[in-house]
PDB file of C-alpha atoms in Angstrom:
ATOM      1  CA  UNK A   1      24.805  39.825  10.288  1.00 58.00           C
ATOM      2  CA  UNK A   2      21.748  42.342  10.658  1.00 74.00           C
ATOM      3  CA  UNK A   3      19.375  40.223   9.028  1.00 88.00           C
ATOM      4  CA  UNK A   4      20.516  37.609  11.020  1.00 87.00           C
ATOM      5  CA  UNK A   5      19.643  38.513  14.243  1.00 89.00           C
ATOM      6  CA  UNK A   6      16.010  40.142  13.025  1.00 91.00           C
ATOM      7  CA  UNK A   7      15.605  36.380  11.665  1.00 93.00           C
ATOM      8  CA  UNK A   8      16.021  34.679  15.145  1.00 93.00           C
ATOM      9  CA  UNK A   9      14.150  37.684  16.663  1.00 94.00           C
ATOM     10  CA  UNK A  10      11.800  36.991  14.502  1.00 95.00           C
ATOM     11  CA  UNK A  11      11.405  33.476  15.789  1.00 96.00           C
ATOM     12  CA  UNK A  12      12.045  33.825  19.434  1.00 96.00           C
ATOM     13  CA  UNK A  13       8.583  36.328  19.372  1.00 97.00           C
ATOM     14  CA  UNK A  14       7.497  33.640  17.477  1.00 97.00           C
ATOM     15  CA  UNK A  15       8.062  30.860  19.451  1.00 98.00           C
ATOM     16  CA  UNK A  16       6.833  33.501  22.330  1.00 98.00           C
ATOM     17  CA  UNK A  17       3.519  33.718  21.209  1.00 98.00           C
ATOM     18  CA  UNK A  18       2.750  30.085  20.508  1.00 98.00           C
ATOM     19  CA  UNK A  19       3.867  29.791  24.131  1.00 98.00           C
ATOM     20  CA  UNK A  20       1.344  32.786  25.060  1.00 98.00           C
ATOM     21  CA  UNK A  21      -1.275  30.935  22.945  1.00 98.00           C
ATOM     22  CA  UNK A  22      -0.745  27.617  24.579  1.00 97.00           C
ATOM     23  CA  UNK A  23      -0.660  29.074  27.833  1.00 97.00           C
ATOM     24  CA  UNK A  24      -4.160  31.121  27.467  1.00 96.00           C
ATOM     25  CA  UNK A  25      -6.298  27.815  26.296  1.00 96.00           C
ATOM     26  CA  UNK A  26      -5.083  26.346  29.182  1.00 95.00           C
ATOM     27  CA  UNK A  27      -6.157  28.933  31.248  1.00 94.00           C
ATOM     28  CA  UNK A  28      -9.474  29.209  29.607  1.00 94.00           C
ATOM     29  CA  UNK A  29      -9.756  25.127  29.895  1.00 92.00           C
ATOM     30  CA  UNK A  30      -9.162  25.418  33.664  1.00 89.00           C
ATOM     31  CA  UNK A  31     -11.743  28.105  34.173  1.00 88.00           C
ATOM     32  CA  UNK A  32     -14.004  25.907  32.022  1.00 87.00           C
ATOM     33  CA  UNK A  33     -13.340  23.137  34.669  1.00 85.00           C
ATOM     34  CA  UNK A  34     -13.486  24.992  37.867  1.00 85.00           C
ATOM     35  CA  UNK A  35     -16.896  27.151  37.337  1.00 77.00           C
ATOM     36  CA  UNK A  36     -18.681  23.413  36.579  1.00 69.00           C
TER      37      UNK A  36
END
């Protein structure tokens, strides 16, 4: 039951951080865009 929930802990701050990623390349793409 422990190792359970670590597991889907484990890939909730997973998922998290691919969402973090995705979100800062957009950010860096729009400040590419809006300083041309």
């Amino acid at each position: 039951m422990n190792s359970l929930k670590t597991t889907a802990f484990g890939s909730f701050l997973h998922m998290l951080l691919m969402m973090a990623e995705e979100i800062y390349s957009l950010l860096l793409n729009c400040q590419k865009v809006c300083s041309v």
